[in-house]
mmCIF file of C-alpha atoms (C1' of nucleotides) in Angstrom:
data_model
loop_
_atom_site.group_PDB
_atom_site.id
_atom_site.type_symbol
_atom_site.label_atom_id
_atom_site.label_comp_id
_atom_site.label_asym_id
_atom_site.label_seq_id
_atom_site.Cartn_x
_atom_site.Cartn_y
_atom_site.Cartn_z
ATOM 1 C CA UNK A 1 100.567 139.252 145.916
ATOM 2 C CA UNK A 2 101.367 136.419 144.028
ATOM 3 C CA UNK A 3 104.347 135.211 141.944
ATOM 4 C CA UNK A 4 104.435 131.521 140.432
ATOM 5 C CA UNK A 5 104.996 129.593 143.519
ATOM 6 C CA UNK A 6 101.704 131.184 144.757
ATOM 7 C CA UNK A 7 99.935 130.316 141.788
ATOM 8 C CA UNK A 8 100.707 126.931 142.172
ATOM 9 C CA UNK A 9 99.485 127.001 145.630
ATOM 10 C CA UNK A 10 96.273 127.948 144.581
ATOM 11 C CA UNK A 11 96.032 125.176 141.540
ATOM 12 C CA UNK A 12 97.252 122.326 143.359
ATOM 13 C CA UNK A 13 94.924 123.320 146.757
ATOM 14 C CA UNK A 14 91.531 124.089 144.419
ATOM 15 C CA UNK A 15 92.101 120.918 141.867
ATOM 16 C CA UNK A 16 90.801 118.596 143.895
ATOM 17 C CA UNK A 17 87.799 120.296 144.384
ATOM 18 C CA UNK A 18 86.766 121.795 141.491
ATOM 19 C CA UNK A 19 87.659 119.360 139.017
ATOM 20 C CA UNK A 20 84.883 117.436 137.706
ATOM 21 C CA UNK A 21 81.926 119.897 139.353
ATOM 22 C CA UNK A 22 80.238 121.762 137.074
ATOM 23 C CA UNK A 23 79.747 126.133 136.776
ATOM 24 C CA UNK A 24 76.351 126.539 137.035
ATOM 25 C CA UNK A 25 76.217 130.293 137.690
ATOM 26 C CA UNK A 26 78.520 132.936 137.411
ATOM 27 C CA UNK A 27 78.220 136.180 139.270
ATOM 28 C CA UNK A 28 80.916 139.447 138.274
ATOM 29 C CA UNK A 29 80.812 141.773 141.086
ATOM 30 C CA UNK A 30 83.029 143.779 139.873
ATOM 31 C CA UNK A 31 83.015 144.350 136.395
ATOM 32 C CA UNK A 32 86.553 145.334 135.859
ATOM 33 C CA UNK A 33 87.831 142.390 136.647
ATOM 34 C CA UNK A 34 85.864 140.600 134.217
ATOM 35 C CA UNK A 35 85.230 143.050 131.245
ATOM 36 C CA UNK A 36 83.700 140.498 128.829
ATOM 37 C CA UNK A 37 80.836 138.300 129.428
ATOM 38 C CA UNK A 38 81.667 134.844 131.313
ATOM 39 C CA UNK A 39 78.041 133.383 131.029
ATOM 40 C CA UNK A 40 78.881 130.851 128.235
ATOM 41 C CA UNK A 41 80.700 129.158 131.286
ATOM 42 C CA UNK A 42 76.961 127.813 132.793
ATOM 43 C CA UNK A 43 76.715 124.310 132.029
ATOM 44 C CA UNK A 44 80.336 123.621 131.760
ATOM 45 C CA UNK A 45 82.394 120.986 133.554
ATOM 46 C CA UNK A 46 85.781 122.245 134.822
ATOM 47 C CA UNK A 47 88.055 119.268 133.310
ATOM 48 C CA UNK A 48 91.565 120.774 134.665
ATOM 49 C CA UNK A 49 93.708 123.032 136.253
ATOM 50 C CA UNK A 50 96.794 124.569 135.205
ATOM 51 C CA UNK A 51 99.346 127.293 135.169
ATOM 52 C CA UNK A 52 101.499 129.282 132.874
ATOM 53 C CA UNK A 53 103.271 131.628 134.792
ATOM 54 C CA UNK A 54 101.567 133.633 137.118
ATOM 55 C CA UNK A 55 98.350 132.994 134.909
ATOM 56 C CA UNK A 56 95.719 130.525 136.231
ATOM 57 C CA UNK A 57 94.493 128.295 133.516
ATOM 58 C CA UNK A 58 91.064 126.284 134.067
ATOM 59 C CA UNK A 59 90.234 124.147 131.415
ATOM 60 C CA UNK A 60 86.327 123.255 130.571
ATOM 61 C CA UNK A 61 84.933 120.620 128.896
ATOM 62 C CA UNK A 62 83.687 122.157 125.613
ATOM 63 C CA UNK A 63 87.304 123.149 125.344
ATOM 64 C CA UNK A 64 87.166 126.664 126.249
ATOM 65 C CA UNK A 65 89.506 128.294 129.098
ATOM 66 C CA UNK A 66 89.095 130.845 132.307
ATOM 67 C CA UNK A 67 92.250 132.916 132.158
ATOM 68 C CA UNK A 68 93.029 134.179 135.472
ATOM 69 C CA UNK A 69 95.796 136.689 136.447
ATOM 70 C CA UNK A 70 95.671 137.725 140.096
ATOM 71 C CA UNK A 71 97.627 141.033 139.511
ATOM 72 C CA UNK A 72 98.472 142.082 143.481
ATOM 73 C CA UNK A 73 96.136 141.409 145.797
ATOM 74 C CA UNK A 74 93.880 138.069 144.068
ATOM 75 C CA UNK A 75 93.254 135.311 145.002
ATOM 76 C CA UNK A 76 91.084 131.674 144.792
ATOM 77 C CA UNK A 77 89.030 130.023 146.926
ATOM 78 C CA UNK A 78 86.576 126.911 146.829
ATOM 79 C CA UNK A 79 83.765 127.755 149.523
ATOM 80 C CA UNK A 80 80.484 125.742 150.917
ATOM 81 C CA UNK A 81 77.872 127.821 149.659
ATOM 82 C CA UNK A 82 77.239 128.451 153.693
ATOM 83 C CA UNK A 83 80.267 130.876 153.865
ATOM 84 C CA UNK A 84 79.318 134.487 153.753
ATOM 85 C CA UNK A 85 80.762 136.658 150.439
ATOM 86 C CA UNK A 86 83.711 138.356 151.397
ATOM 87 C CA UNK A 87 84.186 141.986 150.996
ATOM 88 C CA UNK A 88 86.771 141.782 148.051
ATOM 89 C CA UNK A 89 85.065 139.158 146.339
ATOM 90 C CA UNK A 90 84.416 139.530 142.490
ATOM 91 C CA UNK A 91 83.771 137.078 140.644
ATOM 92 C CA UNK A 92 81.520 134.003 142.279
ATOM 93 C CA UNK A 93 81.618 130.543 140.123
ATOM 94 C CA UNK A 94 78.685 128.853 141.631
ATOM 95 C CA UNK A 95 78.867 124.877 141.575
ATOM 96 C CA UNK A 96 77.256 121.792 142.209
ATOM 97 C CA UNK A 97 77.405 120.106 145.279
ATOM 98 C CA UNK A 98 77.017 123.074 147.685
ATOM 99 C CA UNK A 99 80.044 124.852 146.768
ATOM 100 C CA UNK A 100 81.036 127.662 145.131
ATOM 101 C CA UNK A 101 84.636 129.179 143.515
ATOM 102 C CA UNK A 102 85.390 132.742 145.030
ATOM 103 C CA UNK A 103 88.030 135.014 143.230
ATOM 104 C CA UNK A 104 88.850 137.805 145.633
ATOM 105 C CA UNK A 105 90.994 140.884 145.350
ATOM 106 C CA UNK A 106 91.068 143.856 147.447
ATOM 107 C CA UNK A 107 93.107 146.236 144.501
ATOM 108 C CA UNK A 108 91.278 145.004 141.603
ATOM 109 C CA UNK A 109 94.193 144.496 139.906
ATOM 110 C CA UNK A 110 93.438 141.137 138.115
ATOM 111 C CA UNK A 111 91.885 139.720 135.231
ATOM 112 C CA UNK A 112 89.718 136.760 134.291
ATOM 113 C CA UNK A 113 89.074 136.091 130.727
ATOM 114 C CA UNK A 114 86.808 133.563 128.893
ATOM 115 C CA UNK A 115 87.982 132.262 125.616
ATOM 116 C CA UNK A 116 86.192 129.757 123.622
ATOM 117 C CA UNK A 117 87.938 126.524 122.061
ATOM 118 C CA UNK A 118 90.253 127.096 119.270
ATOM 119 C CA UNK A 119 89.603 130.716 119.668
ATOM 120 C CA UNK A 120 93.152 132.710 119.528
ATOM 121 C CA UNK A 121 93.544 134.343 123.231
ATOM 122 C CA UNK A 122 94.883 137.908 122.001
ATOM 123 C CA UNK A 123 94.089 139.409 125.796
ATOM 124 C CA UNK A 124 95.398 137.268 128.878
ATOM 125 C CA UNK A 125 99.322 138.036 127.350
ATOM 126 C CA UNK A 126 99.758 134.080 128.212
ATOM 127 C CA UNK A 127 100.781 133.227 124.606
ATOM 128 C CA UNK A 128 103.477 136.174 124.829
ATOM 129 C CA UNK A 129 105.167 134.679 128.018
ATOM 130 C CA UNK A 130 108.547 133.156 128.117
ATOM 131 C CA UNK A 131 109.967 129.467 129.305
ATOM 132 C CA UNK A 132 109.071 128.205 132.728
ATOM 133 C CA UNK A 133 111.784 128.268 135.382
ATOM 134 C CA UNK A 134 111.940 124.448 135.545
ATOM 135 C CA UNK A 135 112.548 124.197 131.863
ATOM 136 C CA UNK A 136 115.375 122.359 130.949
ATOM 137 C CA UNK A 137 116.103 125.362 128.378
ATOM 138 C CA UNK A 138 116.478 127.811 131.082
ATOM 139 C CA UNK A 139 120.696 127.623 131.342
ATOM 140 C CA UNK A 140 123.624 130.655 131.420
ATOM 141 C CA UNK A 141 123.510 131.052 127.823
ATOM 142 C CA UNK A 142 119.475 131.433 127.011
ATOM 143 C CA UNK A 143 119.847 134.677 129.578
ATOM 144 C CA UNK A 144 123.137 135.829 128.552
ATOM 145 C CA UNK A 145 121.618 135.359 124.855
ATOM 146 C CA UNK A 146 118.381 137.006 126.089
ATOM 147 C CA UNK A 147 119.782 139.357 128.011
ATOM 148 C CA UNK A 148 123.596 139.826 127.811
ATOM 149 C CA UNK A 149 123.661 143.279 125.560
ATOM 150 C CA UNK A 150 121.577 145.381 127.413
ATOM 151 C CA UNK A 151 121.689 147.952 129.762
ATOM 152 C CA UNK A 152 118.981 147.253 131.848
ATOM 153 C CA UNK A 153 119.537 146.365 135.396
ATOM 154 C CA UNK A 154 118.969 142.818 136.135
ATOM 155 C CA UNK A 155 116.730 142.679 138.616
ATOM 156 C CA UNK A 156 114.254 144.398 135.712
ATOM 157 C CA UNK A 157 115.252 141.701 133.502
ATOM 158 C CA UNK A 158 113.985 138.773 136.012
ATOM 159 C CA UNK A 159 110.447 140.791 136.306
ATOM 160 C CA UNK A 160 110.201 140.683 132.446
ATOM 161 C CA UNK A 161 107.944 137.785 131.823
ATOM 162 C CA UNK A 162 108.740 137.344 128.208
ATOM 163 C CA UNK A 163 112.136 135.444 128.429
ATOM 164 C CA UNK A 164 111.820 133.361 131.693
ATOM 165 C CA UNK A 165 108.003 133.906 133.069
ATOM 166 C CA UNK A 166 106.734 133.487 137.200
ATOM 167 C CA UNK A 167 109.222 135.695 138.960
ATOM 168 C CA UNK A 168 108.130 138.441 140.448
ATOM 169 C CA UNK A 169 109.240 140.904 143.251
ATOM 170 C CA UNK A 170 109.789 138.978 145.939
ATOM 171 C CA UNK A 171 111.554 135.895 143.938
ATOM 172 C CA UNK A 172 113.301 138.294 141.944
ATOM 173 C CA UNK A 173 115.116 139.694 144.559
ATOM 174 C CA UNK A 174 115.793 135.739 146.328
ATOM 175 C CA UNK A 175 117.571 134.713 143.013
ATOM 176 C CA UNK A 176 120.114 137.702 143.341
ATOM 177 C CA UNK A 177 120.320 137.442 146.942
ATOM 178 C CA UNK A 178 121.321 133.845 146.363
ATOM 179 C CA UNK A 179 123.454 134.946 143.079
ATOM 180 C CA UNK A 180 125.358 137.169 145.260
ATOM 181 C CA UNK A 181 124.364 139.429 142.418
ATOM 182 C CA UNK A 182 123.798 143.007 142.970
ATOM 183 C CA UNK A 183 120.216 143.546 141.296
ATOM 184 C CA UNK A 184 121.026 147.088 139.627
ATOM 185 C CA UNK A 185 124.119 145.305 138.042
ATOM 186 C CA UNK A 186 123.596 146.329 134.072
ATOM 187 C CA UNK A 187 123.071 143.052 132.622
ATOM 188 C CA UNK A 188 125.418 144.045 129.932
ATOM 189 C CA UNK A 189 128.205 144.148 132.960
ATOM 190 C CA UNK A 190 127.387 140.627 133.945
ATOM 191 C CA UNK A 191 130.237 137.731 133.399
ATOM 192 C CA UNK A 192 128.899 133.989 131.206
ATOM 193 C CA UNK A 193 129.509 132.280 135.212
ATOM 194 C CA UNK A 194 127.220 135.028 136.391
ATOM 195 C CA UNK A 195 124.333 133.920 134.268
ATOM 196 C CA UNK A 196 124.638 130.182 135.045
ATOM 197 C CA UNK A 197 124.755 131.038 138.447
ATOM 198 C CA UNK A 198 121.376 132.887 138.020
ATOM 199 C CA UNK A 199 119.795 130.970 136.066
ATOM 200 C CA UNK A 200 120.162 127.765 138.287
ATOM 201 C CA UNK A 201 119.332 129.969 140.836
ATOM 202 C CA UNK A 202 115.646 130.669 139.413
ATOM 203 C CA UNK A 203 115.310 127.029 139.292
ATOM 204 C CA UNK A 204 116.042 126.015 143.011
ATOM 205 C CA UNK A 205 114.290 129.641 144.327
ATOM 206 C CA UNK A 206 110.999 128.714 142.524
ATOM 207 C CA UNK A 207 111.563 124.884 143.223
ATOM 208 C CA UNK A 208 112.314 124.953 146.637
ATOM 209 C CA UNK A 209 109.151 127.734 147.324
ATOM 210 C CA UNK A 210 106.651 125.757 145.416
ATOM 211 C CA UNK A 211 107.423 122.451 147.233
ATOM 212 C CA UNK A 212 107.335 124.354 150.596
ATOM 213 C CA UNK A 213 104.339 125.568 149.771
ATOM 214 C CA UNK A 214 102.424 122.302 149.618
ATOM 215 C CA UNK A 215 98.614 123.449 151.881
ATOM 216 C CA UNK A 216 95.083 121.950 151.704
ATOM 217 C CA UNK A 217 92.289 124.576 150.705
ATOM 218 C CA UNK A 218 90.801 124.494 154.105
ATOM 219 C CA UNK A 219 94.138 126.101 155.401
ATOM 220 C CA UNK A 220 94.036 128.046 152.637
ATOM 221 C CA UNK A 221 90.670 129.296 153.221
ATOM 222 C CA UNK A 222 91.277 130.038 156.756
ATOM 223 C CA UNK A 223 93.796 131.984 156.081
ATOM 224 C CA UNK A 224 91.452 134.448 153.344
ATOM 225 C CA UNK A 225 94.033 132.681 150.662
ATOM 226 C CA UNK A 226 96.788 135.708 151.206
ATOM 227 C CA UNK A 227 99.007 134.130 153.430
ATOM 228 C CA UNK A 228 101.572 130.947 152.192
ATOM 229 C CA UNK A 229 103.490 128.645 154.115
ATOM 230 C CA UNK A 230 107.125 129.665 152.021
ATOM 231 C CA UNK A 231 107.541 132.758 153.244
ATOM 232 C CA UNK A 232 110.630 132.565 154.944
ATOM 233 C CA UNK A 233 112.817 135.292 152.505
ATOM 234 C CA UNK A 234 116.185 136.625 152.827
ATOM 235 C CA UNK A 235 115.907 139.966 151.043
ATOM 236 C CA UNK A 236 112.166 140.667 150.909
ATOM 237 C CA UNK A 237 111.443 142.473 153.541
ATOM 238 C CA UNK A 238 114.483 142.125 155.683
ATOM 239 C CA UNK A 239 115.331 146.186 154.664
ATOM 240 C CA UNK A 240 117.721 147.301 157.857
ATOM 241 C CA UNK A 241 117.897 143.285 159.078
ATOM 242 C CA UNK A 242 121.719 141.827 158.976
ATOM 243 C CA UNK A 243 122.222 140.012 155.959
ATOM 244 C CA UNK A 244 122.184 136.372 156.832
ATOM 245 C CA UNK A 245 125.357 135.213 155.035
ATOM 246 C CA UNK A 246 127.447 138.445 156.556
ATOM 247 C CA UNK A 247 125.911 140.072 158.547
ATOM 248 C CA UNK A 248 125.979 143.351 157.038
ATOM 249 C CA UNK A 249 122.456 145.165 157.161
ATOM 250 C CA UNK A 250 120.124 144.857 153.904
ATOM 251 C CA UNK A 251 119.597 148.184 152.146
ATOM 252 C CA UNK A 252 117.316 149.173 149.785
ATOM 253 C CA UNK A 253 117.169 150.761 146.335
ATOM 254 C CA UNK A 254 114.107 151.252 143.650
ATOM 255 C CA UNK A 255 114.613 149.436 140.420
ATOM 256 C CA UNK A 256 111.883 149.564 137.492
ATOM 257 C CA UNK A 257 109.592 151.227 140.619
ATOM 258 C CA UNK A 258 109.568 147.897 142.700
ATOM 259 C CA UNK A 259 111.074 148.491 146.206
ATOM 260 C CA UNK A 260 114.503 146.145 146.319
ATOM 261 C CA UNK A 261 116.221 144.532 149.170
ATOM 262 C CA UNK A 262 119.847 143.409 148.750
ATOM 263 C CA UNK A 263 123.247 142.939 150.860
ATOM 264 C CA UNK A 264 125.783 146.158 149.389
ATOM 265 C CA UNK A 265 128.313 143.674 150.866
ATOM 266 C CA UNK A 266 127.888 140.497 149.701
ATOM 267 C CA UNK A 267 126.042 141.338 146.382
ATOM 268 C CA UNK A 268 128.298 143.060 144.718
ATOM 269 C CA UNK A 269 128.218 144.256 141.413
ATOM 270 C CA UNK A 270 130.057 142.123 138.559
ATOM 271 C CA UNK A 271 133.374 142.719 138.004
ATOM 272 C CA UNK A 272 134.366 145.343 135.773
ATOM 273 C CA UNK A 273 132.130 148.215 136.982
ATOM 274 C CA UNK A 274 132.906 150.279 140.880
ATOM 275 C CA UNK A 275 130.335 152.551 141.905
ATOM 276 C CA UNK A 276 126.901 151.084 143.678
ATOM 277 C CA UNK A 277 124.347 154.352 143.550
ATOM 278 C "C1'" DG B 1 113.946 151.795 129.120
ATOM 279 C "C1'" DG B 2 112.160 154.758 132.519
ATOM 280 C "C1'" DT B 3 107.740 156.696 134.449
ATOM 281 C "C1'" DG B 4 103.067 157.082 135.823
ATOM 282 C "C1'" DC B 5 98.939 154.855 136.691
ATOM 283 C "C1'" DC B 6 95.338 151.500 137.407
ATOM 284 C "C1'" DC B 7 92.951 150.404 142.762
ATOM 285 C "C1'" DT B 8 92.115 149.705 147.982
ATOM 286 C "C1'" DG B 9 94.068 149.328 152.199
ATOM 287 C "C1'" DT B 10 97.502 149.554 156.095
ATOM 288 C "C1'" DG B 11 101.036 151.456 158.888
ATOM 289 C "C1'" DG B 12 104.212 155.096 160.269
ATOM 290 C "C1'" DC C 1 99.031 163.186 156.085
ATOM 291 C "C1'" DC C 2 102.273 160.375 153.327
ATOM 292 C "C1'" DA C 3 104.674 156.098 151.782
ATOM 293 C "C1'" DC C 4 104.125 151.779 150.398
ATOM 294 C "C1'" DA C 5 102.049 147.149 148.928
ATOM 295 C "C1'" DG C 6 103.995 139.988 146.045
ATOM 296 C "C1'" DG C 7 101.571 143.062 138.694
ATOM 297 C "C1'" DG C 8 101.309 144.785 134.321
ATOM 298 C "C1'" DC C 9 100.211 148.197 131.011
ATOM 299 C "C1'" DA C 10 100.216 152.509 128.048
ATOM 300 C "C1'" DC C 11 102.871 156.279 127.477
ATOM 301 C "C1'" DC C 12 106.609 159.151 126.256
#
DNA sequence: GGTGCCCTGTGG
DNA sequence: CCACAGGGCACC
């Protein structure tokens, strides 16, 4: 489910309340979601919150970090103790002060990881992750550079997370709607104005989604922390649905196994190649 | 660099 | 029943 703008929903809704309160038990329902043992967590105080990417960072105050990575379906909520466990819950953080941190996720496709201070994190793939899309780095040239002699298409070089991290399927496929870029363009057949146009593309997509996505955790909450405020796309999901610069209805096509929605008339491939299938 | 697979659930 | 779902990995 979610991609960086998501993330940051989550981080900037569950700061407030769970910065400064202290774990004081920790309860893995479902072990593969937490393989290794998160009990030297009891006793801490949770000093911050932050994000790399789609990872969840939470920072404790004997240094050590919870890694979390919501694969599909997870998600974060900050409870009253009074709320019954939901069914996908699997990992409780109980706190003081009555509440309690619930990490939910229906496919189990996430990970939280414990790793102590100064201790080298070799598992959450965070230290293998690329630049953020709002660094100033992130121009036409670092992705031509990055990207620019390969074959790949490019909608499979926006999911890679090791050049530019936080895009995901849905994003993915907003930058190239907005780049008038078809996404199973080779990247190798892509022009220099192409990849400035992308890249600044990244910027305002994951920009514009995070600010929009501004909610309170009791929102949140109500809505089981699946559902977002930004979710107004113009590719995801419109599959059959007139393009909304021309009209021309969306199609689909399967890139790197993720299901892609794009305009054949308006994104069309770079110059220089003719065929679309 | 493409493919299957890890899971549970929903909708056609 | 099958296809598909906002991620990421091992495996050819």
């Amino acid at each position: 489910m979610p991609e960086l703008p998501e993330i940051e929903t989550v981080r900037r809704a569950a700061s407030p309340l769970l910065e400064g309160k202290t774990v004081e038990s920790v309860d893995i329902l479902a072990p593969k979601i937490a393989a290794a043992d998160l009990s030297e967590t009891v006793g801490r105080r949770i000093t911050t919150l932050s994000r790399r990417g789609k990872a969840l960072v939470i920072g404790l105050d004997d240094g050590s970090r919870l890694i979390i990575r919501f694969g599909m379906t997870g998600t974060l909520l900050v409870l009253p103790d009074s709320e019954p466990v939901h069914k996908h819950a699997r990992v409780e953080f109980g706190l003081n002060g009555g509440y309690r941190a619930e990490y939910r996720d229906m496919r189990m496709f996430g990970h939280i990881w414990h790793i102590r201070s100064g201790e080298e994190d070799s598992v959450s793939g965070i230290e293998n992750l690329g630049i953020e899309p709002d660094d100033p780095r992130l121009d036409g040239a670092f992705l031509r550079e990055r990207f620019g002699r390969r074959s790949i298409p490019i909608k499979s070089a926006l999911l890679t997370q090791d050049a530019v991290c936080g895009l995901g399927n849905i994003y993915s496929d907003e930058v190239l709607w907005r780049s008038k870029i078809c996404p199973l363009t080779p990247c190798s057949d892509m022009c220099q104005e192409d990849w400035g146009t992308i890249a600044g593309n990244i910027r305002d997509v994951i920009s514009d989604a995070v600010d929009g996505n501004t909610v309170s955790m009791e929102e949140f909450a109500a809505d089981g922390g699946m559902s977002y405020r930004f979710n107004d796309f113009n590719a995801y999901g419109r599959e059959g649905e007139p393009c909304r610069r021309c009209g021309t209805p969306m199609t689909r096509s399967v890139v790197g196994g993720r299901s892609t929605v794009w305009c054949p008339s308006c994104q069309s491939r770079a110059p220089g190649t003719i065929s679309y299938k």
